[in-house]
Amino acid sequence: MPHQISVMVHTPAHSGIGGALTYESDAAHTPGTLVRVPLGSRELLGVVWDEAEPPLPSGDHASIANTNTNEQPSLLMPDDPSLQNHAPVAMQLRAIASVLEGLTPLSAHWRQLVQFAAHYYQRSAGEVALAALPSQLRDLSTEQWARRLKRKPKAVVAYKGATQTIPTPTDEQAQVLADFATNKGPFLLFGNTGSGKTEVYLRAAQAELERDPQAQILVMVPEINLTPQLEERFRARFCPQWGADCLVSMHSSLTPAQRLKHWLAAHSGEARIVLGTRMAVFASMPHLQLIVVDEEHDPSYKQQEGARYSARDLAIYRGQLEGAKVILGSATPSLESWHHSRPATDTEPAGRYMRLAMPSRVGQGALPLVRRVDMNRQPYKTVFSNHLLDAMRERVTRGEQILVLLNRRGYAPVLNCNDCGWKSECPHCSAYRVFHKLDRTLRCHHCGFTQPVPRACPTCGNLDISPLGRGTEQLEEHLAELLADVRRPDGEPIRIARIDADSTRLKGELERQLAEVHAGAVDVLVGTQMIAKGHDFRRVTLVAALNTDGALFSSDFRAPERLFSLLMQAAGRAGRDANMSLVSPCEMWVQSHHPLHPLFEALKQHDYPAFAEQQLKEREQATLPPFSFQALVRAEARSQEAAQGFLNAARDAGAALADELLVDLYPAVPMTIQRVANIERAQMLIECTSRKALQHFLAHWQADLHAMRSAHRQVIRWAVDVDPLAI
Ligand code: ADP
Ligand code: ZN
Ligand code: ZN
């Protein structure tokens, strides 16, 4: 009697088939086994799944269904027997094609994590499961796979890199580590920049590795490329003891072969430490004991396409599921995590995270003095106030380094005709193209449309077209003129460099440029937020932030939170070397038209708690997250009417259930950038004070959305974003 086997594959999501498919096999297969199965005319990689849930009542595959893809439906045959859950006995099921031999099945915990993520973020489990596996598992043929498996795991490879002296913990570190050891967590490590958070992660990891000879540790960082030093620190700490292969990385710039190798090392338990970006939250780690989420506030933990999961939030879930401890660390926690870690008051119980604080910097390294420049008192169109320039000159002459932060790459945002008012709009998007002087192009940062700069105004022929506003590229140029007379201590002219998405497009460029800054070859570094994150620049004593005001009055309620954390991070780059600080106290300069704004007041005091308290009060009054829960539905269509029409019809369809569950459905509105690459985009906000009610609503409403599709042929795609980061 052949066995009926449930297999999770990545079916084209809009087919509405998101659950496991049924196949037959002569042998029983443990759930978690990787197999290849036929579907239509193709063969797909699949994961043997747990007994299929009983079929849902018809019309309601809500919790497993999903849409949003451009894939053609042609490869699916609607009556393919595999699509049946619990096929009637008479029906001829197709057989599993092959099993990927030699792999331990994926654990029940892993499958549960996938199932949860799929359900929570309204996607299919097959999509989430298969996206979490290295592509080579899918792409290698049976023969290639057999050859791959024959490669013998090497014996422990000795580590040849530098070892480091392990510092004695500071009092604050010791206290935090003691609290960590004796409590369950999850923990929010609220530690200033330079307070030694990384050292806490290293020590906590070390203790785990020693306590349990199998223990595995997952360390997540926002972007690995920005902090190559971190991987080095982990290697230098652990490889001497556990071998050069005890740590593997997981991020999107690995080659498919590397990704498979690292994934197998984690899956087999050989790799004791996985260091990765958000995707690593799905790493198969059979003995996971500790999860660290560094810079937990960073928006890059939220996936922005497909299943829009938050790796930070999934880390908390995974920790609970697997009994692994979780530490979230930040100098400027997300307001969500700050709120969840609130201490108990007389009237209210404590939040569900435990807050651990490290307010001091290690050694004598002082936090910078924040100086605000009132731009209202500066001559019109001033870019660098004279005071700031003087301070920069003085520091460069002394051999110190300076960071200039501006969140806008390119030369100038817009080219403008001074005669007729023509601006360099993108013909395909409702956005302006940005002037890039280096290659004299106008480039759209949304759709990528690039053209050479016109020699004359395309509308009126006027030759006098000039840049409006400033980007990093122009700033670099402008600064070079302003500081042309300044000499370094060795008598050489000043060196200015720029780091942003443009200057680092080539592989290895970012690492090379950062190394130059570390080596002291650069005096002034101009850049976007890329230069504010995590770097341990030792000679930086002055950080200047220009043009920050936009975020103070943004329509996105999270903009102030992001600005504050960016400025705190940037400030944290200054004064990291205590010896330097003794000679020359470090400073952070902020130029603003609203210097007395509470955000800058809090920044001046380096007072994140004050900032958080003020923001949380506002959020509570407005019932915004974390005091409510949100989801966004986005629709894309050839016309704005079609996109909004679909959303508003969906709103009508869900109105009754929403009423019952106290879920608010807002009217459809155009997205901030309404048109990208000639596609019109609209969105609709859904809000509720209960996460559970919101989840319940979304799960049922999905069926309505699917059902509506045929009546809205103009809609190209739509997708739900649960806990969206940008509204
Ligand atoms: P954070 O991650 O909070 O920014 P780090 O862990 O990078 O801080 O520590 C900042 C600096 O202080 C690093 O150069 C680190 O080597 C050093 N450091 C950390 N802990 C100690 C300690 N207990 N004793 C001496 N130096 C330390
Ligand atoms: Zn013109
Ligand atoms: Zn465009």
Coordinates of N, CA and C and ligand atoms in Angstrom, one line a residue, residues 425-433 443-449 675-678, ligand 3:
E425 N 11.8 65.9 -14.4 CA 10.9 64.8 -14.0 C 11.2 63.5 -14.7
C426 N 10.9 62.4 -14.1 CA 11.0 61.1 -14.7 C 9.8 60.9 -15.5
P427 N 9.9 60.5 -16.8 CA 8.7 60.4 -17.6 C 7.9 59.1 -17.2
H428 N 8.5 58.2 -16.4 CA 7.8 57.0 -16.0 C 7.3 57.0 -14.6
C429 N 7.8 58.0 -13.8 CA 7.4 57.9 -12.4 C 7.0 59.3 -11.9
S430 N 6.2 59.3 -10.8 CA 5.9 60.6 -10.3 C 7.0 61.1 -9.4
A431 N 8.2 61.3 -9.9 CA 9.3 61.6 -9.1 C 10.3 62.4 -10.0
Y432 N 11.2 63.1 -9.4 CA 12.2 63.8 -10.2 C 13.4 62.9 -10.4
R433 N 14.1 63.0 -11.6 CA 15.3 62.3 -11.8 C 16.4 63.2 -11.2
R443 N 19.2 60.5 -13.6 CA 18.9 59.1 -13.2 C 17.7 59.0 -12.3
C444 N 16.8 58.2 -12.6 CA 15.6 58.0 -11.7 C 16.0 57.0 -10.6
H445 N 15.9 57.4 -9.4 CA 16.2 56.5 -8.3 C 15.1 55.5 -8.0
H446 N 14.0 55.6 -8.7 CA 12.9 54.6 -8.5 C 12.8 53.6 -9.6
C447 N 13.0 54.0 -10.9 CA 12.9 53.0 -11.9 C 14.2 52.8 -12.7
G448 N 15.2 53.6 -12.3 CA 16.5 53.4 -12.9 C 16.6 54.1 -14.3
F449 N 15.6 54.8 -14.8 CA 15.7 55.4 -16.1 C 16.8 56.4 -16.2
R675 N 3.6 56.8 -9.0 CA 3.8 56.1 -10.3 C 5.3 55.7 -10.4
V676 N 5.5 54.5 -10.6 CA 6.9 54.0 -10.8 C 6.9 53.1 -12.1
A677 N 7.8 53.5 -13.0 CA 7.9 52.7 -14.2 C 6.6 52.6 -14.9
N678 N 5.8 53.6 -14.9 CA 4.5 53.7 -15.6 C 3.5 52.8 -14.9
Ligands
ZN3 ZN 11.4 56.7 -13.0

